[in-house]
CSV table of C-alpha atoms and ligand atoms in Angstrom, one decimal:
chain,number,residue,atom,x,y,z
A,1,MET,CA,-0.1,0.2,0.0
A,2,VAL,CA,1.1,3.5,-1.0
A,3,ASP,CA,2.2,5.9,2.1
A,4,LEU,CA,-0.1,9.2,1.4
A,5,LYS,CA,1.6,11.0,4.1
A,6,GLY,CA,2.3,14.5,2.8
A,7,LYS,CA,1.2,13.8,-0.6
A,8,THR,CA,-1.5,16.1,-2.5
A,9,ALA,CA,-5.2,15.1,-3.4
A,10,LEU,CA,-7.7,17.0,-5.3
A,11,VAL,CA,-11.6,16.0,-4.8
A,12,THR,CA,-14.4,18.1,-7.0
A,13,GLY,CA,-17.5,18.9,-5.6
A,14,ALA,CA,-15.7,18.7,-2.1
A,15,THR,CA,-18.7,20.5,-0.4
A,16,GLY,CA,-21.2,17.7,-1.3
A,17,GLY,CA,-22.5,14.6,0.9
A,18,MET,CA,-19.7,12.2,-0.5
A,19,GLY,CA,-17.3,14.8,-1.7
A,20,LYS,CA,-16.9,16.0,2.0
A,21,GLU,CA,-16.2,12.5,3.9
A,22,ILE,CA,-13.8,11.7,1.3
A,23,ALA,CA,-11.7,15.2,1.2
A,24,TYR,CA,-11.7,14.5,5.6
A,25,ALA,CA,-10.8,10.9,5.0
A,26,LEU,CA,-8.0,11.4,2.9
A,27,SER,CA,-6.6,14.1,5.0
A,28,LYS,CA,-6.7,11.4,7.9
A,29,LEU,CA,-4.3,9.9,5.5
A,30,GLY,CA,-2.1,12.3,5.9
A,31,MET,CA,-2.7,14.1,2.4
A,32,ASN,CA,-2.9,17.7,1.8
A,33,VAL,CA,-6.1,18.5,-0.1
A,34,CYS,CA,-7.4,20.8,-2.6
A,35,VAL,CA,-11.4,21.0,-1.8
A,36,ASN,CA,-12.9,22.1,-4.8
A,37,TYR,CA,-16.2,23.5,-4.8
A,38,SER,CA,-19.0,24.4,-7.7
A,39,SER,CA,-19.8,28.3,-6.9
A,40,GLU,CA,-19.4,31.2,-4.8
A,41,LYS,CA,-22.6,30.3,-2.9
A,42,LYS,CA,-20.3,27.3,-1.5
A,43,GLU,CA,-17.3,29.7,-0.3
A,44,ARG,CA,-18.3,29.4,3.4
A,45,GLU,CA,-19.2,25.6,3.5
A,46,ALA,CA,-15.6,25.0,1.5
A,47,GLY,CA,-13.7,27.3,3.8
A,48,GLU,CA,-14.9,25.1,6.8
A,49,ILE,CA,-14.0,22.2,5.2
A,50,VAL,CA,-10.4,23.6,4.7
A,51,ARG,CA,-9.8,24.9,8.6
A,52,GLY,CA,-11.5,21.0,9.6
A,53,ILE,CA,-8.8,19.6,7.4
A,54,GLU,CA,-6.0,21.8,8.7
A,55,LYS,CA,-7.3,21.6,12.4
A,56,CYS,CA,-6.3,17.6,12.0
A,57,GLY,CA,-2.8,18.6,10.8
A,58,THR,CA,-2.5,18.8,6.9
A,59,LYS,CA,-2.9,21.6,4.6
A,60,ALA,CA,-5.9,22.2,2.4
A,61,LEU,CA,-6.7,24.8,0.0
A,62,ALA,CA,-10.7,25.6,-1.4
A,63,VAL,CA,-10.8,26.4,-5.0
A,64,CYS,CA,-13.9,27.3,-7.1
A,65,ALA,CA,-14.0,26.2,-10.4
A,66,ASP,CA,-16.9,24.5,-12.7
A,67,VAL,CA,-15.5,21.0,-13.6
A,68,SER,CA,-17.4,21.2,-17.1
A,69,ASN,CA,-15.5,24.4,-17.8
A,70,SER,CA,-11.9,23.6,-18.8
A,71,GLN,CA,-10.6,27.1,-18.0
A,72,GLU,CA,-11.4,27.1,-14.6
A,73,VAL,CA,-10.3,23.5,-14.3
A,74,GLY,CA,-7.2,24.5,-15.9
A,75,ALA,CA,-6.9,27.1,-13.4
A,76,MET,CA,-7.7,25.0,-10.3
A,77,PHE,CA,-4.9,22.6,-11.4
A,78,LYS,CA,-2.6,25.4,-11.6
A,79,GLU,CA,-3.3,26.9,-8.3
A,80,ALA,CA,-3.5,23.7,-6.4
A,81,HIS,CA,0.0,22.6,-7.8
A,82,ALA,CA,1.4,25.8,-6.9
A,83,ARG,CA,0.3,26.1,-3.3
A,84,LEU,CA,0.0,22.1,-2.7
A,85,GLY,CA,2.3,20.3,-5.0
A,86,SER,CA,1.6,17.9,-7.6
A,87,ILE,CA,-1.6,16.2,-7.6
A,88,PHE,CA,-1.2,12.4,-6.7
A,89,VAL,CA,-4.9,11.6,-6.1
A,90,LEU,CA,-7.5,13.0,-7.9
A,91,VAL,CA,-11.1,11.8,-6.9
A,92,ASN,CA,-13.8,12.9,-9.5
A,93,ASN,CA,-17.1,13.2,-7.6
A,94,ALA,CA,-18.9,16.0,-8.5
A,95,GLY,CA,-22.0,15.0,-10.4
A,96,ILE,CA,-25.6,16.1,-10.8
A,97,TYR,CA,-28.6,14.1,-11.1
A,98,ALA,CA,-31.4,14.2,-13.7
A,99,ALA,CA,-33.5,17.5,-13.1
A,100,LYS,CA,-36.9,15.1,-13.2
A,101,PRO,CA,-36.0,11.3,-12.1
A,102,GLY,CA,-38.0,9.2,-13.7
A,103,THR,CA,-38.5,11.3,-17.0
A,104,PRO,CA,-38.2,8.9,-20.2
A,105,LEU,CA,-35.6,9.4,-22.7
A,106,HIS,CA,-37.9,10.7,-25.1
A,107,GLU,CA,-39.0,13.4,-23.1
A,108,VAL,CA,-35.5,14.4,-22.0
A,109,PRO,CA,-34.5,18.0,-23.8
A,110,GLU,CA,-31.5,18.5,-25.2
A,111,GLU,CA,-30.4,20.9,-23.0
A,112,GLU,CA,-31.0,18.6,-19.9
A,113,TRP,CA,-28.8,15.8,-21.9
A,114,ASP,CA,-25.9,18.4,-22.2
A,115,ARG,CA,-26.2,19.7,-18.9
A,116,VAL,CA,-25.9,16.0,-17.3
A,117,MET,CA,-23.2,14.9,-19.7
A,118,ASN,CA,-21.0,18.0,-19.1
A,119,VAL,CA,-21.0,17.8,-15.4
A,120,ASN,CA,-20.9,14.1,-15.2
A,121,LEU,CA,-18.8,12.8,-17.8
A,122,LYS,CA,-17.0,15.9,-19.7
A,123,GLY,CA,-16.0,17.0,-16.2
A,124,VAL,CA,-14.0,13.9,-15.3
A,125,TYR,CA,-12.0,14.2,-18.8
A,126,LEU,CA,-11.2,17.8,-17.9
A,127,CYS,CA,-9.8,16.9,-14.7
A,128,ALA,CA,-8.3,13.4,-15.6
A,129,ARG,CA,-6.4,15.4,-18.4
A,130,GLU,CA,-4.9,18.3,-15.9
A,131,ALA,CA,-4.0,15.7,-13.4
A,132,ALA,CA,-2.6,13.1,-16.1
A,133,ARG,CA,-0.2,16.2,-17.2
A,134,GLN,CA,0.8,16.3,-13.5
A,135,MET,CA,1.0,12.7,-12.5
A,136,ILE,CA,3.1,11.6,-15.9
A,137,ALA,CA,5.6,14.2,-15.1
A,138,ASN,CA,5.7,13.0,-11.4
A,139,LYS,CA,5.5,9.4,-12.5
A,140,GLY,CA,2.5,8.2,-10.5
A,141,GLY,CA,-0.7,8.9,-9.3
A,142,ARG,CA,-4.6,8.0,-8.6
A,143,ILE,CA,-7.4,8.7,-10.4
A,144,ILE,CA,-10.6,7.5,-8.6
A,145,ASN,CA,-13.9,8.5,-10.6
A,146,ILE,CA,-17.0,8.1,-8.8
A,147,SER,CA,-19.7,6.5,-11.2
A,148,SER,CA,-22.7,4.9,-10.0
A,149,VAL,CA,-24.7,1.3,-10.0
A,150,VAL,CA,-26.6,3.0,-12.8
A,151,GLY,CA,-24.0,3.3,-15.1
A,152,LEU,CA,-23.4,-1.0,-15.0
A,153,ARG,CA,-27.1,-2.0,-15.3
A,154,GLY,CA,-28.9,1.5,-16.6
A,155,SER,CA,-31.9,3.0,-14.4
A,156,ARG,CA,-35.2,4.5,-14.7
A,157,ALA,CA,-34.2,7.5,-13.0
A,158,GLY,CA,-32.9,9.0,-16.3
A,159,ALA,CA,-31.1,7.1,-19.4
A,160,HIS,CA,-28.9,10.7,-19.2
A,161,TYR,CA,-27.5,10.3,-16.1
A,162,ALA,CA,-27.7,6.3,-16.3
A,163,ALA,CA,-25.3,7.1,-19.7
A,164,SER,CA,-23.1,9.8,-18.2
A,165,LYS,CA,-22.1,7.4,-15.6
A,166,ALA,CA,-21.7,4.1,-18.2
A,167,GLY,CA,-19.2,6.7,-19.9
A,168,VAL,CA,-17.3,7.5,-16.7
A,169,ILE,CA,-16.7,3.6,-16.5
A,170,GLY,CA,-15.6,3.2,-19.8
A,171,LEU,CA,-13.3,6.3,-19.1
A,172,THR,CA,-11.8,4.5,-16.1
A,173,TYR,CA,-11.2,1.7,-18.0
A,174,ALA,CA,-9.6,3.7,-21.0
A,175,LEU,CA,-7.3,5.6,-18.4
A,176,ALA,CA,-6.1,2.7,-16.8
A,177,ASP,CA,-4.9,1.1,-20.2
A,178,GLU,CA,-3.0,4.4,-21.2
A,179,LEU,CA,-1.7,5.7,-17.8
A,180,GLY,CA,-0.8,2.4,-16.0
A,181,GLN,CA,2.6,2.6,-17.6
A,182,TYR,CA,3.2,5.8,-15.9
A,183,GLY,CA,2.3,4.5,-12.2
A,184,ILE,CA,-0.7,6.4,-12.8
A,185,LEU,CA,-4.0,3.8,-11.3
A,186,ALA,CA,-7.6,4.6,-12.4
A,187,ASN,CA,-10.2,2.8,-10.9
A,188,SER,CA,-14.3,3.6,-10.2
A,189,VAL,CA,-16.2,3.4,-7.3
A,190,ALA,CA,-19.8,2.7,-8.1
A,191,PRO,CA,-22.2,3.8,-5.1
A,192,GLY,CA,-26.0,2.6,-5.0
A,193,PRO,CA,-28.2,4.8,-3.2
A,194,VAL,CA,-26.6,7.3,-0.7
A,195,LYS,CA,-28.9,10.0,1.1
A,196,THR,CA,-27.5,12.9,0.0
A,197,LYS,CA,-28.6,16.1,-1.4
A,198,LEU,CA,-28.2,14.5,-4.6
A,199,LEU,CA,-31.3,12.5,-4.0
A,200,ASP,CA,-33.4,15.0,-2.4
A,201,LYS,CA,-36.2,14.4,-5.4
A,202,LEU,CA,-36.3,11.0,-4.0
A,203,ASN,CA,-39.3,10.6,-1.1
A,204,LYS,CA,-39.2,8.3,1.9
A,205,THR,CA,-41.2,5.4,0.1
A,206,ASP,CA,-38.1,5.2,-2.6
A,207,PHE,CA,-35.5,5.0,0.1
A,208,GLU,CA,-37.5,2.7,2.0
A,209,ARG,CA,-37.9,0.3,-1.3
A,210,MET,CA,-34.2,0.6,-2.0
A,211,ARG,CA,-33.4,-0.6,1.8
A,212,ARG,CA,-35.8,-3.3,1.5
A,213,GLU,CA,-33.8,-4.6,-2.2
A,214,THR,CA,-30.7,-4.4,-0.1
A,215,PRO,CA,-29.3,-7.8,1.4
A,216,ILE,CA,-27.8,-6.0,4.3
A,217,GLY,CA,-31.0,-4.5,4.9
A,218,ARG,CA,-29.6,-0.7,4.8
A,219,ILE,CA,-28.0,1.4,2.2
A,220,ALA,CA,-24.6,2.5,2.5
A,221,THR,CA,-23.0,5.8,3.9
A,222,GLU,CA,-21.1,8.7,2.6
A,223,LYS,CA,-18.2,7.2,5.2
A,224,GLU,CA,-18.5,4.0,3.3
A,225,ILE,CA,-18.1,5.5,-0.1
A,226,ALA,CA,-14.9,7.4,1.4
A,227,ASP,CA,-13.8,4.2,2.7
A,228,ALA,CA,-13.4,2.8,-0.8
A,229,VAL,CA,-12.1,5.7,-2.7
A,230,CYS,CA,-9.4,5.3,0.4
A,231,PHE,CA,-8.6,1.9,-0.8
A,232,PHE,CA,-8.1,3.0,-4.7
A,233,ALA,CA,-5.8,6.0,-3.1
A,234,GLN,CA,-3.7,3.4,-1.5
A,235,THR,CA,-3.4,0.1,-3.8
A,236,ASP,CA,-0.6,-0.1,-5.5
A,237,ILE,CA,-2.0,-3.0,-7.9
A,238,VAL,CA,-5.7,-2.4,-8.5
A,239,ASN,CA,-6.1,-0.7,-11.9
A,240,GLY,CA,-9.2,-0.5,-14.2
A,241,GLN,CA,-11.9,-1.8,-11.7
A,242,VAL,CA,-15.3,-0.5,-10.4
A,243,MET,CA,-15.9,-1.2,-7.1
A,244,VAL,CA,-19.8,-1.4,-6.2
A,245,VAL,CA,-20.4,0.0,-2.9
A,246,ASP,CA,-24.1,-1.1,-2.2
A,247,GLY,CA,-24.7,-3.7,0.5
A,248,GLY,CA,-25.2,-6.4,-2.3
A,249,ARG,CA,-28.1,-4.9,-4.6
A,250,VAL,CA,-26.1,-5.3,-7.8
A,251,LYS,CA,-23.5,-7.9,-8.1
A,252,HIS,CA,-20.7,-6.9,-10.4
B,1,NAP,N1,-26.1,10.0,-3.7
B,1,NAP,C1,-26.4,8.8,-4.6
B,1,NAP,O1,-27.0,8.1,-4.1
B,1,NAP,C2,-25.1,8.5,-5.4
B,1,NAP,C3,-25.4,7.3,-5.8
B,1,NAP,C4,-24.4,7.0,-7.0
B,1,NAP,C5,-23.3,8.2,-7.4
B,1,NAP,N2,-23.3,8.6,-6.9
B,1,NAP,C6,-22.4,10.1,-7.5
B,1,NAP,O2,-21.5,10.2,-6.1
B,1,NAP,C7,-21.2,11.9,-6.3
B,1,NAP,C8,-21.5,12.6,-5.1
B,1,NAP,O3,-22.5,12.9,-5.0
B,1,NAP,P1,-23.3,12.9,-3.8
B,1,NAP,O4,-24.5,12.5,-3.5
B,1,NAP,O5,-22.4,13.5,-2.8
B,1,NAP,O6,-24.1,14.3,-3.8
B,1,NAP,P2,-24.1,15.8,-3.5
B,1,NAP,O7,-24.2,16.1,-2.1
B,1,NAP,O8,-25.0,16.7,-4.5
B,1,NAP,O9,-22.8,16.5,-4.1
B,1,NAP,C9,-22.6,16.6,-5.5
B,1,NAP,C10,-21.5,17.8,-5.5
B,1,NAP,O10,-21.1,18.1,-6.6
B,1,NAP,C11,-21.0,19.3,-7.0
B,1,NAP,N3,-21.0,19.8,-8.1
B,1,NAP,C12,-22.1,19.8,-8.9
B,1,NAP,N4,-22.1,20.3,-10.5
B,1,NAP,C13,-20.7,20.7,-10.4
B,1,NAP,C14,-20.1,21.4,-11.0
B,1,NAP,N5,-20.0,21.6,-12.4
B,1,NAP,N6,-18.5,21.8,-10.9
B,1,NAP,C15,-18.0,21.4,-9.5
B,1,NAP,N7,-19.1,20.8,-8.6
B,1,NAP,C16,-20.3,20.5,-9.1
B,1,NAP,C17,-22.2,20.1,-6.0
B,1,NAP,O11,-22.0,21.2,-5.8
B,1,NAP,P3,-23.2,22.2,-5.6
B,1,NAP,O12,-24.1,21.4,-4.7
B,1,NAP,O13,-23.2,23.4,-5.2
B,1,NAP,O14,-24.1,21.8,-6.8
B,1,NAP,C18,-21.8,19.1,-5.0
B,1,NAP,O15,-20.9,19.5,-4.0
B,1,NAP,C19,-21.8,11.8,-7.7
B,1,NAP,O16,-20.7,12.1,-8.8
B,1,NAP,C20,-23.1,11.5,-8.0
B,1,NAP,O17,-23.3,11.3,-9.1
B,1,NAP,C21,-24.5,9.5,-6.0
C-alpha cells in the first residue's frame, strides 16, 4: 500500500455529501487536500472544510471551479500545484442528477442531456486530463472516478444520468490502459443509493424500497463510499476496476 502522507489530493464537488467525507478521509491518511467547490454560494462551506482539515494537521486549499469549464479546471489545477504541490490523487466526485428523475428518454430536453453529460462526463475528462499531465511528469498517481450502479445496469431514474455514469466507467477503463505505464492507476467507485442532497427529489417511500431491496437491509453511508476511495488511493496494484458499494443489490 502507498504511504500517502504529505502527498496532495484534489476532490471535486468536495462540499457535497460524499465529497466532504472523501476530503476528510484523505486528510486523515496524511494528505494535503484541494477542496473544489462549484460556485461562490459554497465558498463558506468550502472554507469550513479547509479549516476542519487544517485542524487535523494537514494542508488544505479551497478552489472554486465548474468542472465542466476547461479554463476554470485548468486554473484550479495550476493553483493547486502552486500551493500544495503536484496532485497524486484525483477524486472525480462532482456530479448532478436528472432534473426530473423518472422522465423517459423521449421527454428529456436536449439542454438537460447536455447539462448532465457536461458535468458528469466531460468534467471527469477535463480534470483527468489536467491531473494526468502532473502525474505523468511525477511518474505516479491515482485517479478515482465516482460512477454509479446505474452506469452498470441502467436505471429508470434518467437515461442521461445512467449514460453519463456508464461513460465514466468506460473512461476509467481507458485511463487505466493508457496511464498504467506511468505508475498511474485509475479505478471507479460505483455507489448504490446514498442519502445525500443529490437524491433530495426521492421520497421516504423510495428510500424504504431501496432499503428493502438491499441484502444487508440498509443503504450505504457517505463514510463507506469514502472508505472505498481510500482503498483505491492506497493500492499499488488494483487498476481499471469498478467497486460497487451498495450492500449487495448489484452484483458485478
Ligand atoms: N447519492 C447517491 O445516491 C449517489 C449514488 C451513486 C453515485 N453518486 C455520485 O456520487 C457523487 C457525489 O454525489 P453526492 O451524492 O455526494 O451528491 P451531492 O451532495 O449533491 O454532491 C455533489 C457535489 O458535486 C458538486 N457539483 C455539481 N456540479 C458541479 C460542477 N459543475 N462543478 C463542480 N462541482 C459540481 C455539487 O456542488 P453544488 O452543491 O454547489 O451543486 C456538490 O458539491 C456524484 O458524482 C453522484 O453522481 C451518488
